[in-house]
mmCIF file of C-alpha atoms and ligand atoms in Angstrom:
data_model
loop_
_atom_site.group_PDB
_atom_site.id
_atom_site.type_symbol
_atom_site.label_atom_id
_atom_site.label_comp_id
_atom_site.label_asym_id
_atom_site.label_seq_id
_atom_site.Cartn_x
_atom_site.Cartn_y
_atom_site.Cartn_z
ATOM 1 C CA MET A 272 -10.106 -16.983 15.020
ATOM 2 C CA SER A 273 -9.871 -14.121 17.530
ATOM 3 C CA GLU A 274 -12.834 -12.646 19.471
ATOM 4 C CA GLU A 275 -12.055 -9.139 18.189
ATOM 5 C CA LYS A 276 -14.202 -8.174 15.248
ATOM 6 C CA PRO A 277 -12.628 -6.379 12.324
ATOM 7 C CA VAL A 278 -14.758 -3.705 10.673
ATOM 8 C CA TYR A 279 -13.388 -4.600 7.244
ATOM 9 C CA LYS A 280 -13.511 -7.954 5.509
ATOM 10 C CA ARG A 281 -11.047 -7.001 2.790
ATOM 11 C CA VAL A 282 -8.350 -4.326 2.821
ATOM 12 C CA LEU A 283 -5.710 -3.048 0.475
ATOM 13 C CA LEU A 284 -2.509 -1.986 2.179
ATOM 14 C CA LYS A 285 -0.370 0.506 0.274
ATOM 15 C CA LEU A 286 3.226 0.020 1.393
ATOM 16 C CA SER A 287 5.746 2.438 -0.001
ATOM 17 C CA GLY A 288 9.220 1.196 -0.804
ATOM 18 C CA GLU A 289 10.390 3.468 2.000
ATOM 19 C CA ALA A 290 8.558 1.244 4.490
ATOM 20 C CA LEU A 291 10.909 -1.596 3.583
ATOM 21 C CA ARG A 292 13.988 0.611 3.809
ATOM 22 C CA GLY A 293 13.616 0.889 7.588
ATOM 23 C CA GLU A 294 16.599 2.780 8.982
ATOM 24 C CA LEU A 295 18.896 1.880 6.086
ATOM 25 C CA PRO A 296 20.038 4.620 3.685
ATOM 26 C CA TYR A 297 18.987 2.511 0.684
ATOM 27 C CA GLY A 298 17.520 -0.870 -0.189
ATOM 28 C CA ILE A 299 15.667 -3.453 1.866
ATOM 29 C CA ASP A 300 15.819 -3.925 5.622
ATOM 30 C CA PHE A 301 14.858 -7.596 5.965
ATOM 31 C CA LYS A 302 14.184 -7.236 9.705
ATOM 32 C CA ARG A 303 11.659 -4.509 8.878
ATOM 33 C CA ALA A 304 10.046 -6.732 6.260
ATOM 34 C CA ARG A 305 9.701 -9.470 8.872
ATOM 35 C CA SER A 306 8.142 -7.163 11.454
ATOM 36 C CA ILE A 307 5.597 -5.964 8.871
ATOM 37 C CA ALA A 308 4.859 -9.616 8.070
ATOM 38 C CA CYS A 309 4.237 -10.329 11.790
ATOM 39 C CA GLU A 310 1.709 -7.503 11.973
ATOM 40 C CA LEU A 311 -0.003 -8.733 8.839
ATOM 41 C CA LYS A 312 -0.242 -12.222 10.299
ATOM 42 C CA GLU A 313 -2.175 -10.785 13.248
ATOM 43 C CA ILE A 314 -4.801 -9.187 11.056
ATOM 44 C CA HIS A 315 -4.910 -12.238 8.804
ATOM 45 C CA ASN A 316 -5.762 -14.229 11.942
ATOM 46 C CA LEU A 317 -8.727 -11.896 12.456
ATOM 47 C CA GLY A 318 -10.111 -13.228 9.175
ATOM 48 C CA VAL A 319 -9.328 -10.174 7.055
ATOM 49 C CA ASP A 320 -8.483 -10.617 3.360
ATOM 50 C CA ILE A 321 -5.231 -8.766 2.636
ATOM 51 C CA ALA A 322 -3.903 -7.386 -0.612
ATOM 52 C CA ILE A 323 -0.787 -5.221 -0.683
ATOM 53 C CA MET A 324 0.424 -2.778 -3.323
ATOM 54 C CA ILE A 325 4.137 -2.363 -2.890
ATOM 55 C CA GLY A 326 6.108 0.678 -4.042
ATOM 56 C CA GLY A 327 9.704 0.931 -5.154
ATOM 57 C CA GLY A 328 10.967 4.268 -3.844
ATOM 58 C CA ASN A 329 13.638 2.677 -1.624
ATOM 59 C CA ILE A 330 15.345 1.435 -4.795
ATOM 60 C CA PHE A 331 14.361 3.715 -7.669
ATOM 61 C CA ARG A 332 11.743 6.285 -8.634
ATOM 62 C CA GLY A 333 11.182 7.245 -12.245
ATOM 63 C CA SER A 334 11.593 10.920 -11.299
ATOM 64 C CA GLU A 335 15.186 10.241 -10.171
ATOM 65 C CA GLY A 336 16.076 8.955 -13.632
ATOM 66 C CA VAL A 337 14.310 11.874 -15.302
ATOM 67 C CA ALA A 338 16.329 14.281 -13.137
ATOM 68 C CA GLU A 339 19.449 12.642 -14.569
ATOM 69 C CA GLY A 340 18.183 13.172 -18.125
ATOM 70 C CA MET A 341 16.678 9.730 -18.711
ATOM 71 C CA ASP A 342 13.694 9.075 -20.914
ATOM 72 C CA ARG A 343 10.591 9.104 -18.664
ATOM 73 C CA VAL A 344 9.191 5.810 -19.909
ATOM 74 C CA THR A 345 12.468 3.936 -19.435
ATOM 75 C CA ALA A 346 12.961 5.500 -15.998
ATOM 76 C CA ASP A 347 9.456 4.463 -14.939
ATOM 77 C CA GLN A 348 10.121 0.930 -16.165
ATOM 78 C CA ILE A 349 13.122 0.757 -13.822
ATOM 79 C CA GLY A 350 10.827 1.961 -11.027
ATOM 80 C CA LEU A 351 8.302 -0.728 -11.912
ATOM 81 C CA LEU A 352 10.954 -3.436 -11.720
ATOM 82 C CA ALA A 353 12.086 -2.075 -8.343
ATOM 83 C CA THR A 354 8.611 -2.807 -6.978
ATOM 84 C CA VAL A 355 8.954 -6.446 -8.094
ATOM 85 C CA ILE A 356 12.211 -6.748 -6.115
ATOM 86 C CA ASN A 357 10.457 -5.371 -3.023
ATOM 87 C CA GLY A 358 7.513 -7.687 -3.619
ATOM 88 C CA LEU A 359 9.822 -10.706 -3.543
ATOM 89 C CA ALA A 360 11.370 -9.566 -0.250
ATOM 90 C CA LEU A 361 7.920 -9.134 1.305
ATOM 91 C CA LEU A 362 6.747 -12.473 -0.111
ATOM 92 C CA ASP A 363 9.657 -14.180 1.604
ATOM 93 C CA ALA A 364 8.908 -12.478 4.921
ATOM 94 C CA LEU A 365 5.211 -13.448 4.761
ATOM 95 C CA GLU A 366 6.044 -17.033 3.849
ATOM 96 C CA LYS A 367 8.439 -17.212 6.813
ATOM 97 C CA GLU A 368 5.386 -16.384 8.957
ATOM 98 C CA GLY A 369 3.611 -19.362 7.407
ATOM 99 C CA LEU A 370 1.246 -17.229 5.335
ATOM 100 C CA ALA A 371 0.230 -18.449 1.882
ATOM 101 C CA THR A 372 1.081 -15.536 -0.410
ATOM 102 C CA ARG A 373 0.925 -14.866 -4.125
ATOM 103 C CA LEU A 374 3.049 -12.372 -6.019
ATOM 104 C CA ILE A 375 1.248 -10.624 -8.882
ATOM 105 C CA SER A 376 2.948 -8.455 -11.469
ATOM 106 C CA ALA A 377 1.293 -6.030 -13.866
ATOM 107 C CA ILE A 378 4.140 -6.578 -16.319
ATOM 108 C CA GLU A 379 4.716 -10.063 -17.612
ATOM 109 C CA ILE A 380 7.509 -11.719 -15.674
ATOM 110 C CA LYS A 381 6.257 -15.289 -15.596
ATOM 111 C CA ALA A 382 9.170 -16.985 -13.865
ATOM 112 C CA VAL A 383 8.754 -14.712 -10.867
ATOM 113 C CA ALA A 384 5.138 -13.574 -10.532
ATOM 114 C CA GLU A 385 1.635 -14.361 -11.745
ATOM 115 C CA PRO A 386 -0.056 -11.994 -14.184
ATOM 116 C CA PHE A 387 -2.967 -9.934 -12.896
ATOM 117 C CA ILE A 388 -6.098 -11.917 -13.693
ATOM 118 C CA ARG A 389 -8.850 -10.441 -11.569
ATOM 119 C CA ARG A 390 -10.923 -13.581 -11.014
ATOM 120 C CA ARG A 391 -7.827 -15.568 -10.116
ATOM 121 C CA VAL A 392 -6.788 -12.954 -7.586
ATOM 122 C CA LEU A 393 -10.300 -12.981 -6.088
ATOM 123 C CA ARG A 394 -10.053 -16.761 -5.738
ATOM 124 C CA HIS A 395 -6.697 -16.447 -3.962
ATOM 125 C CA LEU A 396 -8.217 -13.984 -1.515
ATOM 126 C CA GLU A 397 -11.226 -16.229 -0.889
ATOM 127 C CA LYS A 398 -8.802 -19.020 -0.053
ATOM 128 C CA GLY A 399 -7.075 -16.814 2.506
ATOM 129 C CA ARG A 400 -3.936 -16.136 0.490
ATOM 130 C CA ILE A 401 -2.255 -12.784 0.830
ATOM 131 C CA ILE A 402 -1.799 -10.943 -2.451
ATOM 132 C CA ILE A 403 1.197 -8.743 -3.227
ATOM 133 C CA PHE A 404 0.636 -6.547 -6.251
ATOM 134 C CA THR A 405 3.842 -5.422 -7.932
ATOM 135 C CA ALA A 406 4.733 -3.358 -11.000
ATOM 136 C CA GLY A 407 1.916 -0.887 -10.273
ATOM 137 C CA LEU A 408 -0.342 -0.725 -13.282
ATOM 138 C CA GLY A 409 2.473 -1.763 -15.617
ATOM 139 C CA SER A 410 2.345 1.602 -17.377
ATOM 140 C CA PRO A 411 4.614 4.622 -17.033
ATOM 141 C CA TYR A 412 3.308 8.001 -15.816
ATOM 142 C CA PHE A 413 1.449 6.336 -12.928
ATOM 143 C CA THR A 414 2.302 5.812 -9.275
ATOM 144 C CA THR A 415 1.781 2.828 -7.060
ATOM 145 C CA ASP A 416 -0.798 4.944 -5.169
ATOM 146 C CA THR A 417 -3.020 5.142 -8.221
ATOM 147 C CA ALA A 418 -2.391 1.451 -8.878
ATOM 148 C CA ALA A 419 -3.392 0.710 -5.262
ATOM 149 C CA VAL A 420 -6.718 2.498 -5.692
ATOM 150 C CA LEU A 421 -7.560 0.827 -8.989
ATOM 151 C CA ARG A 422 -6.739 -2.658 -7.703
ATOM 152 C CA ALA A 423 -8.644 -1.970 -4.468
ATOM 153 C CA LEU A 424 -11.720 -1.150 -6.552
ATOM 154 C CA GLU A 425 -11.256 -4.206 -8.756
ATOM 155 C CA ILE A 426 -10.981 -6.616 -5.838
ATOM 156 C CA LYS A 427 -13.698 -4.791 -3.870
ATOM 157 C CA ALA A 428 -11.485 -3.871 -0.929
ATOM 158 C CA GLU A 429 -13.455 -1.714 1.505
ATOM 159 C CA VAL A 430 -10.610 0.584 2.468
ATOM 160 C CA ILE A 431 -7.092 1.620 1.506
ATOM 161 C CA LEU A 432 -4.650 1.498 4.385
ATOM 162 C CA LYS A 433 -1.916 3.918 3.453
ATOM 163 C CA ALA A 434 1.128 3.213 5.588
ATOM 164 C CA THR A 435 3.459 6.176 6.079
ATOM 165 C CA LYS A 436 6.153 7.482 8.415
ATOM 166 C CA VAL A 437 3.869 10.076 10.048
ATOM 167 C CA ASP A 438 0.774 9.770 12.246
ATOM 168 C CA GLY A 439 -1.684 10.863 9.591
ATOM 169 C CA ILE A 440 -2.448 13.952 7.530
ATOM 170 C CA TYR A 441 -1.285 17.273 8.939
ATOM 171 C CA THR A 442 -2.009 20.893 8.121
ATOM 172 C CA ALA A 443 1.732 21.218 7.319
ATOM 173 C CA ASP A 444 4.761 18.937 7.350
ATOM 174 C CA PRO A 445 5.111 17.901 11.032
ATOM 175 C CA MET A 446 8.809 17.140 10.486
ATOM 176 C CA THR A 447 9.525 20.805 9.722
ATOM 177 C CA ASP A 448 6.618 22.785 11.239
ATOM 178 C CA ALA A 449 6.012 22.460 15.001
ATOM 179 C CA ALA A 450 2.585 24.125 14.654
ATOM 180 C CA ALA A 451 1.347 21.428 12.265
ATOM 181 C CA ARG A 452 -1.955 19.886 13.404
ATOM 182 C CA ARG A 453 -3.238 16.408 12.556
ATOM 183 C CA PHE A 454 -6.690 15.889 11.027
ATOM 184 C CA GLU A 455 -8.703 13.014 12.518
ATOM 185 C CA SER A 456 -10.773 12.918 9.388
ATOM 186 C CA ILE A 457 -10.873 14.945 6.222
ATOM 187 C CA LYS A 458 -12.859 15.046 2.985
ATOM 188 C CA TYR A 459 -11.353 14.105 -0.389
ATOM 189 C CA LEU A 460 -12.120 17.559 -1.719
ATOM 190 C CA GLU A 461 -10.239 19.270 1.123
ATOM 191 C CA VAL A 462 -7.195 17.087 0.432
ATOM 192 C CA MET A 463 -7.376 18.099 -3.221
ATOM 193 C CA GLN A 464 -8.051 21.809 -2.645
ATOM 194 C CA GLN A 465 -5.364 22.169 0.018
ATOM 195 C CA GLU A 466 -2.970 20.049 -2.037
ATOM 196 C CA LEU A 467 -2.145 17.954 1.020
ATOM 197 C CA LYS A 468 0.458 15.337 0.266
ATOM 198 C CA VAL A 469 -1.502 12.154 0.803
ATOM 199 C CA MET A 470 -1.544 10.529 -2.600
ATOM 200 C CA ASP A 471 -1.195 11.940 -6.090
ATOM 201 C CA SER A 472 -4.240 13.705 -7.503
ATOM 202 C CA THR A 473 -5.188 10.824 -9.842
ATOM 203 C CA ALA A 474 -5.320 8.430 -6.887
ATOM 204 C CA ILE A 475 -7.342 10.796 -4.682
ATOM 205 C CA SER A 476 -9.888 11.614 -7.347
ATOM 206 C CA LEU A 477 -10.351 7.919 -8.142
ATOM 207 C CA CYS A 478 -11.087 7.322 -4.451
ATOM 208 C CA LYS A 479 -13.477 10.267 -4.354
ATOM 209 C CA ASP A 480 -15.377 9.210 -7.475
ATOM 210 C CA ASN A 481 -15.858 5.726 -6.039
ATOM 211 C CA ASN A 482 -16.288 6.534 -2.345
ATOM 212 C CA LEU A 483 -13.315 4.437 -1.313
ATOM 213 C CA PRO A 484 -12.061 5.539 2.126
ATOM 214 C CA ILE A 485 -8.345 5.883 2.877
ATOM 215 C CA ILE A 486 -6.794 5.580 6.325
ATOM 216 C CA VAL A 487 -3.377 7.239 6.504
ATOM 217 C CA PHE A 488 -1.366 6.003 9.481
ATOM 218 C CA ASN A 489 2.128 5.572 10.882
ATOM 219 C CA LEU A 490 3.533 2.143 10.132
ATOM 220 C CA ASN A 491 6.455 2.666 12.517
ATOM 221 C CA GLN A 492 4.034 2.496 15.444
ATOM 222 C CA PRO A 493 3.502 -1.227 16.104
ATOM 223 C CA GLY A 494 -0.144 -2.301 16.212
ATOM 224 C CA ASN A 495 -1.479 0.465 13.976
ATOM 225 C CA ILE A 496 -2.564 -1.801 11.121
ATOM 226 C CA ARG A 497 -4.538 -3.840 13.627
ATOM 227 C CA LYS A 498 -6.158 -0.721 15.107
ATOM 228 C CA ALA A 499 -7.197 0.449 11.641
ATOM 229 C CA VAL A 500 -8.728 -2.917 10.819
ATOM 230 C CA LEU A 501 -10.608 -3.046 14.145
ATOM 231 C CA GLY A 502 -12.081 0.403 13.467
ATOM 232 C CA GLN A 503 -10.177 2.024 16.353
ATOM 233 C CA LYS A 504 -8.979 5.611 16.094
ATOM 234 C CA VAL A 505 -5.707 5.784 14.223
ATOM 235 C CA GLY A 506 -4.155 8.293 11.842
ATOM 236 C CA THR A 507 -6.426 10.240 9.510
ATOM 237 C CA ARG A 508 -9.445 8.969 7.650
ATOM 238 C CA VAL A 509 -10.160 10.428 4.206
ATOM 239 C CA SER A 510 -13.725 9.858 3.017
HETATM 240 N N1 UDP B 97 5.664 3.329 -11.580
HETATM 241 C C1 UDP B 97 5.109 3.430 -12.849
HETATM 242 N N2 UDP B 97 3.803 3.039 -13.026
HETATM 243 C C2 UDP B 97 3.030 2.550 -12.016
HETATM 244 C C3 UDP B 97 3.591 2.486 -10.724
HETATM 245 C C4 UDP B 97 4.899 2.872 -10.532
HETATM 246 O O1 UDP B 97 5.764 3.851 -13.789
HETATM 247 O O2 UDP B 97 1.858 2.177 -12.247
HETATM 248 C C5 UDP B 97 7.085 3.644 -11.395
HETATM 249 C C6 UDP B 97 7.384 5.136 -11.189
HETATM 250 O O3 UDP B 97 8.608 5.432 -11.823
HETATM 251 C C7 UDP B 97 7.569 5.219 -9.688
HETATM 252 C C8 UDP B 97 8.225 3.883 -9.360
HETATM 253 O O4 UDP B 97 7.585 2.970 -10.243
HETATM 254 O O5 UDP B 97 8.400 6.292 -9.313
HETATM 255 C C9 UDP B 97 8.091 3.406 -7.956
HETATM 256 O O6 UDP B 97 6.766 3.561 -7.512
HETATM 257 P P1 UDP B 97 6.348 4.661 -6.405
HETATM 258 O O7 UDP B 97 7.166 5.894 -6.594
HETATM 259 O O8 UDP B 97 4.878 4.802 -6.446
HETATM 260 O O9 UDP B 97 6.805 3.913 -5.090
HETATM 261 P P2 UDP B 97 6.711 4.392 -3.560
HETATM 262 O O10 UDP B 97 6.864 5.891 -3.518
HETATM 263 O O11 UDP B 97 5.360 3.975 -3.077
HETATM 264 O O12 UDP B 97 7.803 3.639 -2.881
#
């Protein structure tokens, strides 16, 4: 094990589907999945327990189906299944790095993934296996952000690492507003009152009610997951 000391023993990484899309217009960039797996191996080698909640936005979001006139529940079920596809791609990439990994699904899909049984998941983590949560909470009308927070609480993760395409939380969208300023840290209530786009309001209030910190950081910057885990300054901390 490395000399560097992580400040967290157990983390939950929220990876959006977009993170797996890389530079592609749609779908899964397998090279990207492998580079994420390499970074995760580094923090695994530091002795950190890792659980991941994977999104599905690179394939399908329920809202896209609704915009086309679909029934919301059916559209969300397509979104849920998209997360399982992403989970399998990430599982493969982690296994290629030699990491023991378990795929968990909140909807029953036995031939592909284990069901979510909390004590079993805790045992996997104790044994050093990486957990990939898929299918969110298994229910429509939720996001994988809310699912990430709930699972983080259930497995007693000490922090949510929210991987994004920007360097943290800004006063405005830095892609469109040159005057946008990044917060080093911010309170849950400020995120809610200013309606900053970090996570949906259900996810943020669940974090607030349970004092679960979130670190929002840029995944496209290599080494950022490691920095977050070592307690170094990166992105924006919500607490
Ligand atoms: N979804 C759902 N319930 C959940 C989690 C996700 O119905 O508990 C559906 C919803 O349609 C969502 C899609 O799955 O749009 C993909 O998840 P999300 O949009 O959170 O993925 P991300 O934006 O992180 O890629």
